[in-house]
Coordinates of C-alpha atoms in Angstrom, one line a residue:
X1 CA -29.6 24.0 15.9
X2 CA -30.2 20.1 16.6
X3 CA -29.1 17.2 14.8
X4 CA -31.5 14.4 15.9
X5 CA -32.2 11.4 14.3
X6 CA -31.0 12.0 11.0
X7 CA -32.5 15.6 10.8
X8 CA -30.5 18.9 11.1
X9 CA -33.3 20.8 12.8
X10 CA -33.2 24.8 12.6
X11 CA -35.7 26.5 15.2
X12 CA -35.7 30.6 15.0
X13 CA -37.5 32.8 17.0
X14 CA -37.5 36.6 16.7
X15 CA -40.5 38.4 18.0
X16 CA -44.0 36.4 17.4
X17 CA -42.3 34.8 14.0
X18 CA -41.2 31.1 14.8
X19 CA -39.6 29.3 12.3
X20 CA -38.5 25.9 11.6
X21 CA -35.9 24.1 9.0
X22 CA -35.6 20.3 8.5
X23 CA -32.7 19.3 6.4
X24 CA -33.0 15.5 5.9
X25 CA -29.7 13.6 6.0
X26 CA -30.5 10.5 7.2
X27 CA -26.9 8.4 7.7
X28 CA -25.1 10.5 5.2
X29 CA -23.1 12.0 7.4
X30 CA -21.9 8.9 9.4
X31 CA -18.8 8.2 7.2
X32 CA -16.0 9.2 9.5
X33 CA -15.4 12.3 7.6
X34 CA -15.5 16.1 8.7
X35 CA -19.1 16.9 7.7
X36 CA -19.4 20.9 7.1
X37 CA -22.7 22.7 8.4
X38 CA -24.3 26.1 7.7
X39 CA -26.8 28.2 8.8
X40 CA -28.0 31.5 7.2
X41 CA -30.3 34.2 7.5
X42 CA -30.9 36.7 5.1
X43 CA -34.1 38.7 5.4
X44 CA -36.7 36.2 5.3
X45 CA -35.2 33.5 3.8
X46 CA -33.4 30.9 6.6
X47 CA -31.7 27.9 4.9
X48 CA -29.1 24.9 6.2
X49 CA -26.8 23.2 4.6
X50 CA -24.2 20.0 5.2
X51 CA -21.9 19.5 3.0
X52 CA -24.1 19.5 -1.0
X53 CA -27.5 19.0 1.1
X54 CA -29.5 22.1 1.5
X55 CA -33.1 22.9 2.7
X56 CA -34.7 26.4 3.1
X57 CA -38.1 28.1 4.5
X58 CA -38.8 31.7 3.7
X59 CA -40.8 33.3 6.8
X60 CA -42.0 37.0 5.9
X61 CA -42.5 37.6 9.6
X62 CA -39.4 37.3 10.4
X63 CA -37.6 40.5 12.0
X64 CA -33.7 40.8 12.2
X65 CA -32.1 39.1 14.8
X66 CA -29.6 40.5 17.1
X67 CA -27.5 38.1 19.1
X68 CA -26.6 40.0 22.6
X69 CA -26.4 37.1 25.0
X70 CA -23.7 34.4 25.3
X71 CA -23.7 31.7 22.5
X72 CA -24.0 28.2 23.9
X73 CA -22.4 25.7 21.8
X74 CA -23.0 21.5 22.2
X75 CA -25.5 22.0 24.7
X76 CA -27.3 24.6 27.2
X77 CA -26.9 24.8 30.8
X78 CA -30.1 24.3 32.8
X79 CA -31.0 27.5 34.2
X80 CA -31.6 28.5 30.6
X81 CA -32.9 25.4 29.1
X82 CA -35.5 26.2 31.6
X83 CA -36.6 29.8 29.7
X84 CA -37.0 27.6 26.3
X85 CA -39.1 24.6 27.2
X86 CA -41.3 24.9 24.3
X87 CA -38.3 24.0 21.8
X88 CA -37.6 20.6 23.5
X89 CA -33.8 20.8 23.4
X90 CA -32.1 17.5 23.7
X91 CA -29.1 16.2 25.8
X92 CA -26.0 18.3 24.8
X93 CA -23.9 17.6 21.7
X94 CA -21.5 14.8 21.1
X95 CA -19.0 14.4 19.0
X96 CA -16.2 17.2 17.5
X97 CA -16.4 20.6 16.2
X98 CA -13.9 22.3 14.6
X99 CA -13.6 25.8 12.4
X100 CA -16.6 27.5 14.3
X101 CA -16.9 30.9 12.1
X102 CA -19.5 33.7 12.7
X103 CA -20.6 36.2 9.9
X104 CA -18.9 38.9 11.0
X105 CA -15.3 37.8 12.0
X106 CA -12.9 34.9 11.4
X107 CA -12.5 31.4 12.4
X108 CA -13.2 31.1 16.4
X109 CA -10.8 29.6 18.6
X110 CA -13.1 27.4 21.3
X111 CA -10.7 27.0 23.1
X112 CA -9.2 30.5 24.2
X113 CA -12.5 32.6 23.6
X114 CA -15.1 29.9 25.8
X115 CA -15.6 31.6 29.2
X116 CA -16.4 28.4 30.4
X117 CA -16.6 24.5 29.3
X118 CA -18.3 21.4 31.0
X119 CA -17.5 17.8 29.9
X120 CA -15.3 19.6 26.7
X121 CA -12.4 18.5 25.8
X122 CA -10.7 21.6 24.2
X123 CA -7.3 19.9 23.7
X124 CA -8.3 18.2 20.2
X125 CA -10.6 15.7 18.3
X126 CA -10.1 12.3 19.5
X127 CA -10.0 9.9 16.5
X128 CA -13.2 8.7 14.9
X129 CA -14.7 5.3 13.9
X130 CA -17.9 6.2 12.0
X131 CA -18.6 1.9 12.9
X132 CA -18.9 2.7 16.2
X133 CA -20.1 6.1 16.5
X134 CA -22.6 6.0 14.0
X135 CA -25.5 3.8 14.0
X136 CA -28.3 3.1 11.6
X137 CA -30.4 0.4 12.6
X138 CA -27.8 -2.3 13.3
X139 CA -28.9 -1.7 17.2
X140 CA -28.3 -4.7 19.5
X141 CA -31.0 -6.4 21.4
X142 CA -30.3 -6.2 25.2
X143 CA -33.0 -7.7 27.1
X144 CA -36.1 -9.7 26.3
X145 CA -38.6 -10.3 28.9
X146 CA -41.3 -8.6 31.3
X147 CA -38.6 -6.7 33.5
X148 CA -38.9 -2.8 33.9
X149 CA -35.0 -2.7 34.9
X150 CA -31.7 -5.0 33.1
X151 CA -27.7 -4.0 34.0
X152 CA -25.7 -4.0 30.7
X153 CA -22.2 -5.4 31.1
X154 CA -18.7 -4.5 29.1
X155 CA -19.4 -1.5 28.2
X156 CA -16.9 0.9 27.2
X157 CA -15.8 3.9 30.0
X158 CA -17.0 7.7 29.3
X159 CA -19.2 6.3 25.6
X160 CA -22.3 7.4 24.5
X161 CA -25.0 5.0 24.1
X162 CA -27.9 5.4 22.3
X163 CA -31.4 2.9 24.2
X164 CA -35.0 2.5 23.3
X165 CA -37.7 0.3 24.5
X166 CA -40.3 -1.7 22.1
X167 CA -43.3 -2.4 24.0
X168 CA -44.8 -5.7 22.3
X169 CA -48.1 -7.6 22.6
X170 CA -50.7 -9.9 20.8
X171 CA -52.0 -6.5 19.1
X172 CA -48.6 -5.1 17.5
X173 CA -45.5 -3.2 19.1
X174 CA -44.6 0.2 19.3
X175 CA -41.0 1.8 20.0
X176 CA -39.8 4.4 22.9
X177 CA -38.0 7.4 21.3
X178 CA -34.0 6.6 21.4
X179 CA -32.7 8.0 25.2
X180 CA -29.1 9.1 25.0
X181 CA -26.8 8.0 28.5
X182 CA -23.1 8.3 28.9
X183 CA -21.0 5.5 30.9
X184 CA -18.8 7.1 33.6
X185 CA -15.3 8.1 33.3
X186 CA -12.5 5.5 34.0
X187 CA -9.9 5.8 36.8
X188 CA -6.3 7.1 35.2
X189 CA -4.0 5.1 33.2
X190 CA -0.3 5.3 33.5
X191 CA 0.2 8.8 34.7
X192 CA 3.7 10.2 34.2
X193 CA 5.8 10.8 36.6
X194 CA 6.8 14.2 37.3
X195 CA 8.7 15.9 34.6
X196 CA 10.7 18.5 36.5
X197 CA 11.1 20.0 39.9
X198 CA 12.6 23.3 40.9
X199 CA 13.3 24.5 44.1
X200 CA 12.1 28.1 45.1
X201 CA 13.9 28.2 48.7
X202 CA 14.2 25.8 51.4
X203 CA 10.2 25.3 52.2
X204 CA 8.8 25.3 48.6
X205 CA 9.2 23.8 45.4
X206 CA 7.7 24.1 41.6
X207 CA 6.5 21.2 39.9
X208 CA 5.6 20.6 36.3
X209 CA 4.4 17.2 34.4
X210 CA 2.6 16.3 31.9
X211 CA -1.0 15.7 30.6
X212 CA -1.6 12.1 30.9
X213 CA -2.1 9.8 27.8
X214 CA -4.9 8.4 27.5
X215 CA -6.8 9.1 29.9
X216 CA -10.8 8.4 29.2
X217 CA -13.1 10.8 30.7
X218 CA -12.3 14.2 31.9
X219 CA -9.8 15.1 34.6
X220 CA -11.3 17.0 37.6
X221 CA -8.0 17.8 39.3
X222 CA -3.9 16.8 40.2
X223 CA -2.5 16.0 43.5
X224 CA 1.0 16.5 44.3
X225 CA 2.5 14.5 47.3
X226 CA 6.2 15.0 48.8
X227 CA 7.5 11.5 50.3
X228 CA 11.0 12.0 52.3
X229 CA 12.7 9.9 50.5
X230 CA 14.4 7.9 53.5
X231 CA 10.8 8.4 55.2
X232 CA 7.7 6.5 56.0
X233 CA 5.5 5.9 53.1
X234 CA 3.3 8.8 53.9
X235 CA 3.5 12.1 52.4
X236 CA 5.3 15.0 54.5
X237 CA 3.1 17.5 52.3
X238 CA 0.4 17.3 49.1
X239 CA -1.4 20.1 47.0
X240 CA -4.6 19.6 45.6
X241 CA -4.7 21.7 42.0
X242 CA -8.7 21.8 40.9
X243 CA -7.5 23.7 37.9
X244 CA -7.0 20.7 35.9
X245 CA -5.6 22.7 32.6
X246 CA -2.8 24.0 34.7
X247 CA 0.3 21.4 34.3
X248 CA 2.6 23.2 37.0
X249 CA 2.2 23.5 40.6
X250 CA 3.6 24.5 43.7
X251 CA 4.8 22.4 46.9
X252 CA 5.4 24.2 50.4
X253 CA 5.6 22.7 53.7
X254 CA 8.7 20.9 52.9
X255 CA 11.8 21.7 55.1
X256 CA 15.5 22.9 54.1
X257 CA 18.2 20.7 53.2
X258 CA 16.0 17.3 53.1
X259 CA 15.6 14.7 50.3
X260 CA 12.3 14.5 49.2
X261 CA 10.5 11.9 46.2
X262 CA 7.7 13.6 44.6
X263 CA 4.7 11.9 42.8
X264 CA 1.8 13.2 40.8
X265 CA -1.8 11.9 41.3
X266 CA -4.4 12.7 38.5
X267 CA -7.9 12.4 39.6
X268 CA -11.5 11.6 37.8
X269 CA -15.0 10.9 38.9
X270 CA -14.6 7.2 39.0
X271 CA -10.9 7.8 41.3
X272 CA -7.8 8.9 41.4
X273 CA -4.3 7.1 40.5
X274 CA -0.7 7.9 41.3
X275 CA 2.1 7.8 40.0
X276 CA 3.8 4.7 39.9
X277 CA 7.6 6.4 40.1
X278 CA 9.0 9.9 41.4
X279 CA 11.3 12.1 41.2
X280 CA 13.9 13.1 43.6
X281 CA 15.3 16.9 44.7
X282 CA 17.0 17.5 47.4
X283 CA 15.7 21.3 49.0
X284 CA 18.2 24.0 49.5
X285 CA 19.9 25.1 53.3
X286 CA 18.0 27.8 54.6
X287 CA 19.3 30.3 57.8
X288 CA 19.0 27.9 61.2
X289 CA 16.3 28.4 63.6
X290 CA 15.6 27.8 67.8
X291 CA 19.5 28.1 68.2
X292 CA 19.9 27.7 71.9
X293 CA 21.6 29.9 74.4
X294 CA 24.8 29.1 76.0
X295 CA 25.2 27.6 79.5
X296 CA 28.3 27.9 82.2
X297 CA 30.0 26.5 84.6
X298 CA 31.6 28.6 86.5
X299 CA 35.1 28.6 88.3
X300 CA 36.9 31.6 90.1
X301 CA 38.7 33.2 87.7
X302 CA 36.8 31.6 84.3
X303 CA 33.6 30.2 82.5
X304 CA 33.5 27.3 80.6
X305 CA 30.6 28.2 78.3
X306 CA 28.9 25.5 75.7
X307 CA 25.3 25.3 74.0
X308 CA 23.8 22.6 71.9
X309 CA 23.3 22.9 68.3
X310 CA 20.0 24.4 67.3
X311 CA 17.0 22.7 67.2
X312 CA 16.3 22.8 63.6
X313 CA 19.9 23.4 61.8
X314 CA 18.1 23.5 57.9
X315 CA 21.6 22.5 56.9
X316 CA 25.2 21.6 57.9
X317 CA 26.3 24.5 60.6
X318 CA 30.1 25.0 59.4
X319 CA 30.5 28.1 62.5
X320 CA 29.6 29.3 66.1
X321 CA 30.3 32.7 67.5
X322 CA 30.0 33.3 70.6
X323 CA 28.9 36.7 72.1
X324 CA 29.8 38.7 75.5
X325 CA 28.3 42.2 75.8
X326 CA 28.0 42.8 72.6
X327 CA 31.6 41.6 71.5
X328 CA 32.4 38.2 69.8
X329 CA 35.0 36.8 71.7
X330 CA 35.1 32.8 70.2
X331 CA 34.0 31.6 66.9
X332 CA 34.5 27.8 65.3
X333 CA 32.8 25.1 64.6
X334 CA 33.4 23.9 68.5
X335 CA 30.1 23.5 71.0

């Protein structure tokens, strides 16, 4: 199922019976409105619809098709493209879908039944402008001249453009077929700063934060730094997150009973930006470690013991006790 140029194209193949349905609509459909589509088959009859346009073809060849592969919706992934080159499938879908329904069963859910998505935003339908996003033939001229190559400049980030070439001389001019391209995604606007931070124990933390506003293109993953927040500039600890639907995240490496400023960093293809403010926790005590053995000085009828305190307290040590043969025989916060 194609929409091309103005035509919802229908190709069906089931055995050696190929069929083919063209349902002109021309720019019909380009008035910023939700535009409903069906297809049908019933015996030998296949028809398409939009909205109170239909066409149909009745092919007595036709055998019964049964769907037992994956359905591929707004485009096809290489590998099988590859299989159908003989239906010349264009560049994937763009646009919205909504209310995907199936014969046999209710209204699909894209976003919790896909297995997997590329370049989809599954959140919602950004907000149309059928000016924009729908063209007739109020196509600007670009270039002029006897150059095979022009750069077009202030464009808008992660848009759809639609080219074509016209190829004039003394004897007439002809047109290219119009060539879909995409601009790249933008680097991240204005991403929030963390929205909370728990503390596990003393070496981890959990962070959550939200999805950034705003943001045009699609985000390929989150960074999560730890600053100390009486530190250098340069993170004690970060966690890269690839799973970019995930909005929580955890944080170890950090160290018990430290003040820490934590930032979130969301990433594109065009770059990654952080945030501009962070938040602050301060990690829990956790049990000391490399406490050091006692030394002595010794006189004839006594020891005076000390030790130093241990090399990595991981908090505020409040009491000593001090151990001969197995028996405590001092403890207080003395050295």
């Amino acid at each position: 199922i194609e929409l091309k140029s103005g035509i919802l194209n229908i190709f069906l193949k089931t055995g050696i019976a190929f069929t083919q349905v063209d349902l002109w609509l021309g720019l019909s459909y380009c008035d910023g409105k939700w535009n409903e589509v069906t297809v049908n088959k019933e015996g030998s009859m296949i028809s398409a619809s939009m909205n109170e346009l239909r066409e149909q073809v009745i092919e007595p060849h036709v055998q019964q098709l049964k769907v037992n592969s994956p359905v591929y919706i707004g485009g096809i992934p290489p590998e099988i493209q590859n299989f159908y080159k003989e239906l010349g499938l264009e560049q994937g879908f763009g646009g919205c879908m909504k209310d995907v329904k199936f014969t046999r069963g209710a209204v699909v859910n894209l976003a919790s039944v896909s297995s997997s998505a590329v370049r989809v935003n599954l959140d919602g339908c950004l907000s149309t402008d059928s000016a924009v996003n729908c063209r007739g033939n109020d196509s600007i001229l670009v270039y002029r001249g006897k150059e095979q190559s022009v750069y077009e400049h202030g464009l808008q980030p992660f848009t759809e453009y639609l080219y074509r070439v016209v190829a004039s001389h003394e004897g007439g001019s002809v047109s290219s077929v119009w060539t879909h391209v995409r601009t790249r995604e933008s680097v991240p606007q204005n991403v929030p700063t963390p929205s909370r931070v728990h503390s596990i124990n003393g070496y981890s933390i959990e962070v959550t934060w939200d999805k950034p506003a705003g943001v045009i293109g699609v985000i390929e993953k989150y960074i999560l730094k730890a600053y100390e927040a009486d530190g250098p500039n340069v993170p004690i600890t970060s966690a890269e997150l690839a799973d970019a639907s995930m909005l929580t995240g955890m944080l170890t490496g950090l160290h018990p009973f430290t003040n820490y400023a934590v930032t979130l960093t969301a990433c594109t293809l065009a770059g990654c930006t952080e945030s501009l403010h962070a938040l602050n926790i301060s990690t829990p005590q956790e049990a000391p470690e490399d406490v050091q053995s006692p030394t002595a000085i010794s006189f004839p009828t006594f020891l005076l013991m000390s030790w130093s305190p241990p090399k990595t307290p991981n908090g505020i040590i409040t009491q000593y006790t001090l151990y001969m043969n197995g028996i405590p025989i001092y403890s207080g916060n003395g050295t």
